[in-house]
GROMACS .gro file of N, CA and C in nm:
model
  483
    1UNK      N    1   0.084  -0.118   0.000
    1UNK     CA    2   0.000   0.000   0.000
    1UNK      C    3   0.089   0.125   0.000
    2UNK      N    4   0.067   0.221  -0.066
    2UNK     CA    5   0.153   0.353  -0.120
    2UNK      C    6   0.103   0.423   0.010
    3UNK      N    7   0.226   0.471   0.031
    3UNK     CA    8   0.176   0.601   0.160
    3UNK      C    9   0.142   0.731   0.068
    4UNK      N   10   0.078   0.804   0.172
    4UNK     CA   11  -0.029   0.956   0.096
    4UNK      C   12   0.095   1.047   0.106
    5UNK      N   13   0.077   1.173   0.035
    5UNK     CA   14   0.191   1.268   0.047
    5UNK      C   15   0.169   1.292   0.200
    6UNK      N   16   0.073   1.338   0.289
    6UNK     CA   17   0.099   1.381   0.410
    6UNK      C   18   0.142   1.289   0.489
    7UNK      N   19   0.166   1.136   0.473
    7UNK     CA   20   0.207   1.042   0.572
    7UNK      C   21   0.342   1.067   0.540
    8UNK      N   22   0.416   1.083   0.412
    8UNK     CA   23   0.503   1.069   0.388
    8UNK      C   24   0.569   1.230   0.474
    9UNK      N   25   0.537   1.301   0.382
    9UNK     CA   26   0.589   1.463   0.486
    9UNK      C   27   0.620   1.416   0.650
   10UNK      N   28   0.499   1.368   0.689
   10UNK     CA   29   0.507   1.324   0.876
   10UNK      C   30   0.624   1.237   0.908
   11UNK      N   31   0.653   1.130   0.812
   11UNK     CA   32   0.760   1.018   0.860
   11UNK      C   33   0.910   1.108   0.792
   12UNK      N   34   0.888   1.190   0.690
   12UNK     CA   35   1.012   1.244   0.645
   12UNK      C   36   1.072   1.339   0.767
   13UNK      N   37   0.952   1.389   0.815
   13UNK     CA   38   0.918   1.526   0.928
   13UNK      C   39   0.982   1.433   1.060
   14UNK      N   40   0.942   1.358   1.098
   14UNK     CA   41   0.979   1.292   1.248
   14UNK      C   42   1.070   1.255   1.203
   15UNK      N   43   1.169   1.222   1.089
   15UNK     CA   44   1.306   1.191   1.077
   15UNK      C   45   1.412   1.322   1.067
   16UNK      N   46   1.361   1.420   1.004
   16UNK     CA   47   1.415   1.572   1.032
   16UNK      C   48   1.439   1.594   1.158
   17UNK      N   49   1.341   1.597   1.212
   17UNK     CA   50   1.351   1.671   1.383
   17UNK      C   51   1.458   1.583   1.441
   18UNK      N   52   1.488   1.460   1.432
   18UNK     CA   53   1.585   1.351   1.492
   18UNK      C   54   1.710   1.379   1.415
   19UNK      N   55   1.739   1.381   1.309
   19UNK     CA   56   1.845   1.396   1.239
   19UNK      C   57   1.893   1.532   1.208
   20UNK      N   58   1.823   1.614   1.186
   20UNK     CA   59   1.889   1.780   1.241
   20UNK      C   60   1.813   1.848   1.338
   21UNK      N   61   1.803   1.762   1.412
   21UNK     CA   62   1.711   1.844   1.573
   21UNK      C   63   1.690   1.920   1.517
   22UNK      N   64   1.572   1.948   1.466
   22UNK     CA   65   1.484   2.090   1.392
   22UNK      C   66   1.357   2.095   1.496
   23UNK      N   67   1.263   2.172   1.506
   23UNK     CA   68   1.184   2.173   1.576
   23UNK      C   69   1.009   2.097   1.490
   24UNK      N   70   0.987   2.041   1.538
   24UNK     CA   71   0.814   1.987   1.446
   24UNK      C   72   0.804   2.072   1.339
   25UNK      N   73   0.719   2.197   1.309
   25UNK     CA   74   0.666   2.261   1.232
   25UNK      C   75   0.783   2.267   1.163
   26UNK      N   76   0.905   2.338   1.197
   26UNK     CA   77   1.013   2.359   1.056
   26UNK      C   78   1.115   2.250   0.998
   27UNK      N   79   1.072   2.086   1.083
   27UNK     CA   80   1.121   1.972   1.025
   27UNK      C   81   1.008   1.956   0.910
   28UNK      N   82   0.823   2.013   0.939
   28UNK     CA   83   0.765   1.975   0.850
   28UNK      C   84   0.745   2.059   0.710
   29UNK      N   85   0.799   2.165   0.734
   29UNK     CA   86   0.809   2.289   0.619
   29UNK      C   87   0.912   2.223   0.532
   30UNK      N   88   1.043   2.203   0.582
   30UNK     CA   89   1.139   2.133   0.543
   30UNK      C   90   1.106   2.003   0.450
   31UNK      N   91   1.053   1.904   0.502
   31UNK     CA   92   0.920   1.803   0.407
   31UNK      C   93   0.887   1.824   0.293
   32UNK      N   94   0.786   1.916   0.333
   32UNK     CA   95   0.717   1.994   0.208
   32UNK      C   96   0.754   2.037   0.080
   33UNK      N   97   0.907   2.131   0.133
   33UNK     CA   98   0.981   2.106   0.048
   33UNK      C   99   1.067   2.036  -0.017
   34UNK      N  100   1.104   1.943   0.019
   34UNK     CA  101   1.147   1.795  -0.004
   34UNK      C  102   1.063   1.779  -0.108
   35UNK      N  103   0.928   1.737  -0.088
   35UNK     CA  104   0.875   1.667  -0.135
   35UNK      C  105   0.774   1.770  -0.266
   36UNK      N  106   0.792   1.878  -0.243
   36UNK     CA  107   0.709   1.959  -0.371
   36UNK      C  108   0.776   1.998  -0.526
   37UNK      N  109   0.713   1.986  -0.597
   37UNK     CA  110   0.726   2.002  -0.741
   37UNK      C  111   0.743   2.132  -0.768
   38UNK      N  112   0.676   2.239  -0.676
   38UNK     CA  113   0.736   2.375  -0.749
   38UNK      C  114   0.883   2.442  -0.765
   39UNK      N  115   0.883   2.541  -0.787
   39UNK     CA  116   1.028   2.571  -0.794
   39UNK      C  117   1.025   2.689  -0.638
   40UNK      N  118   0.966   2.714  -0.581
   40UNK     CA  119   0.945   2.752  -0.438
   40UNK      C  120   0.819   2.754  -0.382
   41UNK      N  121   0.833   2.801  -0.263
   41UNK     CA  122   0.688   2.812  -0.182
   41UNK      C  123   0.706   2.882  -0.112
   42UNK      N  124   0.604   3.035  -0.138
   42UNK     CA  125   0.545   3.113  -0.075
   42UNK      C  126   0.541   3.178   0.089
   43UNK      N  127   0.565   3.237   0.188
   43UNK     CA  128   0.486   3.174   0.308
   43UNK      C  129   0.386   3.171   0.298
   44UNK      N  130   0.290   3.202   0.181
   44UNK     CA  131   0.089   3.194   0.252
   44UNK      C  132   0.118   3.081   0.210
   45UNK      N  133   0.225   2.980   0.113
   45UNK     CA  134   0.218   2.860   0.088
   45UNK      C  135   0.217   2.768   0.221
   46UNK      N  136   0.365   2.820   0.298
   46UNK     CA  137   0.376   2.753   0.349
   46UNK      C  138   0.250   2.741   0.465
   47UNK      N  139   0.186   2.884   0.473
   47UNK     CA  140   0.094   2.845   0.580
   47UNK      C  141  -0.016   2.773   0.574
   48UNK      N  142  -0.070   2.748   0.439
   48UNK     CA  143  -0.144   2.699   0.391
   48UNK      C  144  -0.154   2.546   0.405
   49UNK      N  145  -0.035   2.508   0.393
   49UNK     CA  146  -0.015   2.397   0.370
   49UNK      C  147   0.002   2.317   0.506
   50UNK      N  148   0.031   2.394   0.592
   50UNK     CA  149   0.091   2.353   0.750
   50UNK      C  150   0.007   2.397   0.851
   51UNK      N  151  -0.117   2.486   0.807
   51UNK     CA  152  -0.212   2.543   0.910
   51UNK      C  153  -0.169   2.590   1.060
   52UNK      N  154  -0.039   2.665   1.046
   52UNK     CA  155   0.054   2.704   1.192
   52UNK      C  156  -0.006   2.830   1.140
   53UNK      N  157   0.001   2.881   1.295
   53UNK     CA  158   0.006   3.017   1.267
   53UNK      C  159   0.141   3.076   1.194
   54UNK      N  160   0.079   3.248   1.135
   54UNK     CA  161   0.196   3.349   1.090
   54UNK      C  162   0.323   3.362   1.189
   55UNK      N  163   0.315   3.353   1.286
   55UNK     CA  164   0.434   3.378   1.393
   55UNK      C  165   0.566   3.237   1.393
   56UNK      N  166   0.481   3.155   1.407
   56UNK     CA  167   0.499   2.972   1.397
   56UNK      C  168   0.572   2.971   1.258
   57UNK      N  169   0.535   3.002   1.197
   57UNK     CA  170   0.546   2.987   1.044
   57UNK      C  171   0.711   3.113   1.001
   58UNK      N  172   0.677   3.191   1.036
   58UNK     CA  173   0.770   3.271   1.036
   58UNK      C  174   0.910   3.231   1.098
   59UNK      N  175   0.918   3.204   1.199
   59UNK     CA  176   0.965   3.138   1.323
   59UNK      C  177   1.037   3.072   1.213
   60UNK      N  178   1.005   2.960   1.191
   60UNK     CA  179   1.033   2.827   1.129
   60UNK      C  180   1.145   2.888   0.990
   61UNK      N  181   1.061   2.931   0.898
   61UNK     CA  182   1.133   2.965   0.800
   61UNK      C  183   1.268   3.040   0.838
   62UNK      N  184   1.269   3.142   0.938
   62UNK     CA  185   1.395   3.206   0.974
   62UNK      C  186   1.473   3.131   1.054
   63UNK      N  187   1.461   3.016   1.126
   63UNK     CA  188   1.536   2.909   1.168
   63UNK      C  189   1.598   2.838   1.022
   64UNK      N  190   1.521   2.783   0.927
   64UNK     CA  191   1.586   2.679   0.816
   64UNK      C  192   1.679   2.800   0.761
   65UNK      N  193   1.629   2.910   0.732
   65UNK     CA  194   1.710   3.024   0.624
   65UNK      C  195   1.834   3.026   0.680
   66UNK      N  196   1.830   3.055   0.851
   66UNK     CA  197   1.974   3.093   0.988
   66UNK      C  198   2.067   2.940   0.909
   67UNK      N  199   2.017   2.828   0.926
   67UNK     CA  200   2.087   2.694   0.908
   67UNK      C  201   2.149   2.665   0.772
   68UNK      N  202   2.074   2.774   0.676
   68UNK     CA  203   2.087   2.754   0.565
   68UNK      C  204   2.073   2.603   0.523
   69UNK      N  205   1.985   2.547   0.575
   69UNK     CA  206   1.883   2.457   0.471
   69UNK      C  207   1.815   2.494   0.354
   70UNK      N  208   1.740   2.629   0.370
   70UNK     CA  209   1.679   2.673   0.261
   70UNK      C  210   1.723   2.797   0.259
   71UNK      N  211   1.645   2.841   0.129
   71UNK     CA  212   1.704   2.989   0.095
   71UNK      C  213   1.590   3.000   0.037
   72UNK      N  214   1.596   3.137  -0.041
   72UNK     CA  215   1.471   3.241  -0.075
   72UNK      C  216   1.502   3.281  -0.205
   73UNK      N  217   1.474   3.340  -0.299
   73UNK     CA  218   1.457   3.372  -0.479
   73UNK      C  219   1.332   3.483  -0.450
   74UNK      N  220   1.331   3.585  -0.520
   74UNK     CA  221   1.208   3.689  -0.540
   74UNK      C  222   1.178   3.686  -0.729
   75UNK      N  223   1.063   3.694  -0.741
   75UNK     CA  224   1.054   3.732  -0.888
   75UNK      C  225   1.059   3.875  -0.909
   76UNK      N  226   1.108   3.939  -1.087
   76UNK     CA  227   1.046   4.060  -1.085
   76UNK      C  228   0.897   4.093  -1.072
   77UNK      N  229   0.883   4.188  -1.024
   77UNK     CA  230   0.752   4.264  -1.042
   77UNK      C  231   0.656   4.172  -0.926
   78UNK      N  232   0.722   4.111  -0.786
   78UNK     CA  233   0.646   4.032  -0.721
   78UNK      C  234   0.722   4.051  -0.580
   79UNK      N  235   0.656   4.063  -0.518
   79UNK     CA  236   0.746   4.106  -0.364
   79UNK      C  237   0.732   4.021  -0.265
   80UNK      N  238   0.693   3.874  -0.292
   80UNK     CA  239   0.692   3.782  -0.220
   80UNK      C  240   0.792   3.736  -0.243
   81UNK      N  241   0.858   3.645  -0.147
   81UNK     CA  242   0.981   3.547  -0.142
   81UNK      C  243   0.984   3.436  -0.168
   82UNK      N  244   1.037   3.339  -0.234
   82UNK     CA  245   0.953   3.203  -0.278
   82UNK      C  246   1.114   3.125  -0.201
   83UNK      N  247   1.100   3.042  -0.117
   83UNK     CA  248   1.199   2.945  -0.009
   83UNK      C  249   1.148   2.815  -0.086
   84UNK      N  250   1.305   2.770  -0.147
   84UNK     CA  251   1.330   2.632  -0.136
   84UNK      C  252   1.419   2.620  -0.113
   85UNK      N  253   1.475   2.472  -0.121
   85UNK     CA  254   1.565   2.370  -0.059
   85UNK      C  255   1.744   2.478  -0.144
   86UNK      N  256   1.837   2.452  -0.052
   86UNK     CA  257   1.954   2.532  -0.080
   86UNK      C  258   2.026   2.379  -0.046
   87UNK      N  259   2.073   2.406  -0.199
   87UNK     CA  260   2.203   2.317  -0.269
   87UNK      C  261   2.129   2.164  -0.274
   88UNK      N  262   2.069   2.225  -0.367
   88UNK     CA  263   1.978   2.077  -0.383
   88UNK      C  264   2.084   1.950  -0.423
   89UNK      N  265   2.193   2.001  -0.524
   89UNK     CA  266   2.296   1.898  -0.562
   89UNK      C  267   2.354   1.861  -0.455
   90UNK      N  268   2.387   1.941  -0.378
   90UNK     CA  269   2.444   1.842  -0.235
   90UNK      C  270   2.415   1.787  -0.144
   91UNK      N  271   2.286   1.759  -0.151
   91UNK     CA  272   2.260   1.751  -0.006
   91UNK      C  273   2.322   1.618   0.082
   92UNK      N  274   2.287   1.506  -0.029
   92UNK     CA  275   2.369   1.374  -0.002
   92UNK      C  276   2.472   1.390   0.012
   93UNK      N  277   2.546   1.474  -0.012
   93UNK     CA  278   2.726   1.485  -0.030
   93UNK      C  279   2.717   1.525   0.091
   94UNK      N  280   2.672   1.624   0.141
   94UNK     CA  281   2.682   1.705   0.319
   94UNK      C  282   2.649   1.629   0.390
   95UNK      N  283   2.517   1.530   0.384
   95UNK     CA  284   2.518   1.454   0.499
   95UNK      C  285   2.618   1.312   0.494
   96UNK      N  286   2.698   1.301   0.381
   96UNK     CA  287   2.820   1.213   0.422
   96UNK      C  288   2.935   1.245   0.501
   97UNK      N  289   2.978   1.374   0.471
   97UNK     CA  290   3.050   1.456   0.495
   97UNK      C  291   3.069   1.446   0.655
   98UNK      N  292   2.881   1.489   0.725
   98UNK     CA  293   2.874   1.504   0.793
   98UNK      C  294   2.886   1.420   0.921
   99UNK      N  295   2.808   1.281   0.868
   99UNK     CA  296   2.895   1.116   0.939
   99UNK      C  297   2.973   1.078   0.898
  100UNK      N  298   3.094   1.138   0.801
  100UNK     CA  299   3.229   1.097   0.847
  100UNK      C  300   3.303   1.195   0.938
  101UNK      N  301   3.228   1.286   0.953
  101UNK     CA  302   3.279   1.415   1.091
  101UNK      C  303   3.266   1.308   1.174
  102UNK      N  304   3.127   1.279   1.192
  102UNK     CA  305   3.074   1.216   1.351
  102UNK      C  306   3.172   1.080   1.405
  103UNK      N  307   3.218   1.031   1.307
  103UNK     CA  308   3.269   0.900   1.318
  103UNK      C  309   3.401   0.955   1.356
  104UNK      N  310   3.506   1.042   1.244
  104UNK     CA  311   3.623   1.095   1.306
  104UNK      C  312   3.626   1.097   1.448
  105UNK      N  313   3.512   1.171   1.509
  105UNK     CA  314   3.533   1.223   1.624
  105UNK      C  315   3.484   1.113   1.744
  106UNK      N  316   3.404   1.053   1.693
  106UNK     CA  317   3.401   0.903   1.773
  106UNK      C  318   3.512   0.859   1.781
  107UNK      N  319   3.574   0.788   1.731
  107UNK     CA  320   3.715   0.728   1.690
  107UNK      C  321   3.856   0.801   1.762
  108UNK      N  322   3.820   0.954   1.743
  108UNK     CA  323   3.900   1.010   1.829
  108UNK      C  324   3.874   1.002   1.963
  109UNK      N  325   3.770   1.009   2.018
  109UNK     CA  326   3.727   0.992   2.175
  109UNK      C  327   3.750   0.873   2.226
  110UNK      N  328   3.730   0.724   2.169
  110UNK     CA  329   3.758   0.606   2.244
  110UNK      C  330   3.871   0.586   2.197
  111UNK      N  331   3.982   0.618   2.119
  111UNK     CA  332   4.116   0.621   2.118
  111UNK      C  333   4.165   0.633   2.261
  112UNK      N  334   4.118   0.811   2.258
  112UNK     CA  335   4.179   0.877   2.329
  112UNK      C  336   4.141   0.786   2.504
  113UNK      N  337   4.022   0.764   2.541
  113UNK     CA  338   3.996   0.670   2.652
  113UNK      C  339   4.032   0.572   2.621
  114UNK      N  340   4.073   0.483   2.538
  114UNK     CA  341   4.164   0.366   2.522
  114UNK      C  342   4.366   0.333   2.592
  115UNK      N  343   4.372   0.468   2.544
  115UNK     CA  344   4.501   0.480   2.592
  115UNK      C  345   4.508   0.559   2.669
  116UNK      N  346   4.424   0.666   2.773
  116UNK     CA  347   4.435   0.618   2.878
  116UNK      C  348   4.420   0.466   2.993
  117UNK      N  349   4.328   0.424   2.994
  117UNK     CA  350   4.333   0.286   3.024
  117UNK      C  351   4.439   0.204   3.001
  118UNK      N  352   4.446   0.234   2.881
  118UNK     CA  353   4.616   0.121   2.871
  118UNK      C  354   4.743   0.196   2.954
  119UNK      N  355   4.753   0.346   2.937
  119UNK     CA  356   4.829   0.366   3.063
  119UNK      C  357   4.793   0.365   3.226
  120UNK      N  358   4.635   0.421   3.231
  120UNK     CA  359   4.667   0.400   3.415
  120UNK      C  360   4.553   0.319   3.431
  121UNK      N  361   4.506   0.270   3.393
  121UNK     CA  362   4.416   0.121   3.422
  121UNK      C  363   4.414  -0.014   3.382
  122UNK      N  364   4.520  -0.070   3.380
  122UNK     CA  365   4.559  -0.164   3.206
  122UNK      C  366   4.467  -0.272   3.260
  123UNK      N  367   4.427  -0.297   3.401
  123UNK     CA  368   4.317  -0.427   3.386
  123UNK      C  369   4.200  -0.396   3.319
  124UNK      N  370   4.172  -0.262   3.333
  124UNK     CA  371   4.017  -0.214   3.249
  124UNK      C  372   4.084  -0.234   3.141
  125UNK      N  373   4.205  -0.174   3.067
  125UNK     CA  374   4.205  -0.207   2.886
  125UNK      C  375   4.244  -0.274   2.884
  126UNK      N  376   4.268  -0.418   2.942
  126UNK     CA  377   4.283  -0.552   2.911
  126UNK      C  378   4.135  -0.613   2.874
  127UNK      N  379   4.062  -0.572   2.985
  127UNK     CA  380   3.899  -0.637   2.977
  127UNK      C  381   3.834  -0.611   2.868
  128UNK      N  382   3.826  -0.429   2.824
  128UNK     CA  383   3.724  -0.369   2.742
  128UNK      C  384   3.816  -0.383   2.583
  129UNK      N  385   3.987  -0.443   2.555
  129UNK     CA  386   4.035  -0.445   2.449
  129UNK      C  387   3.985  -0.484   2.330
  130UNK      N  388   3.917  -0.623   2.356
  130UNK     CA  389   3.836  -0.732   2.235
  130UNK      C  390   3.733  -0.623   2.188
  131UNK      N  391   3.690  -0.602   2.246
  131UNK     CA  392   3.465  -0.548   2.236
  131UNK      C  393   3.521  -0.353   2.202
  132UNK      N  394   3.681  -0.323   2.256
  132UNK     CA  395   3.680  -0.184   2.171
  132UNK      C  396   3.751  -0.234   2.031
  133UNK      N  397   3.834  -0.252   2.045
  133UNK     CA  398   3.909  -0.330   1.910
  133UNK      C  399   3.790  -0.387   1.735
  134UNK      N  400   3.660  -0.416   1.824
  134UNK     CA  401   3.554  -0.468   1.710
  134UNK      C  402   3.494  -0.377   1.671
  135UNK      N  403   3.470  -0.259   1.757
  135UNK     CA  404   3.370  -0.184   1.768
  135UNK      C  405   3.476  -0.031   1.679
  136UNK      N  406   3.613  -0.044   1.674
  136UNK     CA  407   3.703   0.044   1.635
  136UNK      C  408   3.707  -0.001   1.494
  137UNK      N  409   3.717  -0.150   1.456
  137UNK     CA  410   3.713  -0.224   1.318
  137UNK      C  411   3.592  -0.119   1.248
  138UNK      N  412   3.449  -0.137   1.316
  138UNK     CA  413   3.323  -0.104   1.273
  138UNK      C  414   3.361  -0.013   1.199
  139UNK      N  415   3.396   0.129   1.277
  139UNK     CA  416   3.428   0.258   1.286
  139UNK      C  417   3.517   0.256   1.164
  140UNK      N  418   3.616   0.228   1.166
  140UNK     CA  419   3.712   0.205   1.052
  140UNK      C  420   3.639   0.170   0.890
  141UNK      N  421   3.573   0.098   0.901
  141UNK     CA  422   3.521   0.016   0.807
  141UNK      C  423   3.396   0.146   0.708
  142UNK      N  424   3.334   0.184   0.840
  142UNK     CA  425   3.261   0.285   0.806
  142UNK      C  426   3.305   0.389   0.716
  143UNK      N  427   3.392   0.449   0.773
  143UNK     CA  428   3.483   0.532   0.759
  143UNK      C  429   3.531   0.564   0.571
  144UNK      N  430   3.585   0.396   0.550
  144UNK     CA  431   3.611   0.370   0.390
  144UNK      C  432   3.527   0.388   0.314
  145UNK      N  433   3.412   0.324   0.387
  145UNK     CA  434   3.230   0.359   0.261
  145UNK      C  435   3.211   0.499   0.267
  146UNK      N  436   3.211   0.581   0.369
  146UNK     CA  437   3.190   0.716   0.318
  146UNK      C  438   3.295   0.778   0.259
  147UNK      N  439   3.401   0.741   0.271
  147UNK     CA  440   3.520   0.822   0.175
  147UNK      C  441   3.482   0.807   0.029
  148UNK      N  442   3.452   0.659  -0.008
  148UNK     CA  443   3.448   0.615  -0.097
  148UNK      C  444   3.306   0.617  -0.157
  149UNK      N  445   3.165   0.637  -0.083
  149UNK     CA  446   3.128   0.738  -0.126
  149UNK      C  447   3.079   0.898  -0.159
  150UNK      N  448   3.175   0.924  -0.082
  150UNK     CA  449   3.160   1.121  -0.095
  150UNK      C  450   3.269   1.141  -0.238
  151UNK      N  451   3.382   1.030  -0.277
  151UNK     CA  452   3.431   1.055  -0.373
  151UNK      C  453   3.312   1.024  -0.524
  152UNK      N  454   3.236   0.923  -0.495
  152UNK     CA  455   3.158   0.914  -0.611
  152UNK      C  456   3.078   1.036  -0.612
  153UNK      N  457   3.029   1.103  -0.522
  153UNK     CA  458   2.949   1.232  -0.513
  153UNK      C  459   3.027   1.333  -0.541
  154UNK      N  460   3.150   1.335  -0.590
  154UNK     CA  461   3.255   1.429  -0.603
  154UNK      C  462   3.261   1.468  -0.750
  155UNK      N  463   3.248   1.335  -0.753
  155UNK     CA  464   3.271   1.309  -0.940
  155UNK      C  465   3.141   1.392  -0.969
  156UNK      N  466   3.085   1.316  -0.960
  156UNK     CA  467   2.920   1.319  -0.992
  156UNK      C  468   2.888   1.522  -1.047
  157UNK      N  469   2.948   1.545  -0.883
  157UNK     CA  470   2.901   1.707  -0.896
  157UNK      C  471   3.034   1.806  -0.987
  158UNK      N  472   3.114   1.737  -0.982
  158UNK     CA  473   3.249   1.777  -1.141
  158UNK      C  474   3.202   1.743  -1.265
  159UNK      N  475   3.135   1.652  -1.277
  159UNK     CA  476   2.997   1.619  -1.406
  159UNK      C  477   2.914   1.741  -1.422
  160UNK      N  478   2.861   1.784  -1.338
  160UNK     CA  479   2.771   1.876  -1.332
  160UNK      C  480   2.784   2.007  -1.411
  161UNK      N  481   2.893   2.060  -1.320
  161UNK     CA  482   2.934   2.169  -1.321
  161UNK      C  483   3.055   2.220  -1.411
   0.00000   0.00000   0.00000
């Protein structure tokens, strides 16, 4: 069974708010645009579409714009702002980017508590060696798939451009 566009916005939406701690309403604006065919949207769009109030709504959009998730375009002869998605070509590339940050810095932290332990606790890094050692493999392993693919996303956007 096909999910409806608004189930989909909601499950895209409760994965926003978790994955860039965004707040409800501007994980679901965020959605919207994800998921819309125009080439922007409005705010009476967006309010329209999200039934928040003007304040709520406002709110929201000047949070994604601050994060630069989205951005804004004006037409001539039209004094509304039309907000969509900013760097639509990258977005996959940034969020690799962005868990191979997270992992670096994992990797750097149980290093770094690794060898302490091996200097002033060596029965604790005798015990916890096996189960960090697998769990450092993981990390490692990880590590190669996103190199390897942020380089295919590399190419990809040198194609492009």
């Amino acid at each position: 069974m096909e999910k409806s566009k608004e189930e989909i916005i909601e499950t895209l939406g409760l994965h926003l708010e978790e994955q860039q701690n965004l707040p409800p309403l501007a994980a679901r604006i965020y959605a919207i645009m994800v998921l819309s065919d125009e080439d922007g949207l409005t705010f009476e769009d967006c309010l329209e579409k999200r039934g928040a109030s003007k304040s709520s709504t406002s709110t929201s959009l000047n949070l994604l714009l601050k994060m630069g998730i989205i951005t804004y375009f004006t037409k001539p002869g039209d004094r509304r702002r039309y907000f969509t998605l900013a760097k639509k070509k990258t977005f996959f590339l940034t969020k690799l980017q962005e868990y191979l940050k997270r992992l670096a810095v994992e990797k750097s932290v149980i290093t770094l508590v690794m060898d302490y332990h091996k200097k002033h606790c060596p029965k604790k890094f005798e015990g916890g060696k096996e189960r960090t050692g697998v769990y450092l493999d993981y990390i490692t392993s990880n590590e190669k798939l996103l190199q390897e693919a942020i380089a295919k996303f590399e190419i990809i956007e040198q194609k492009e451009n």
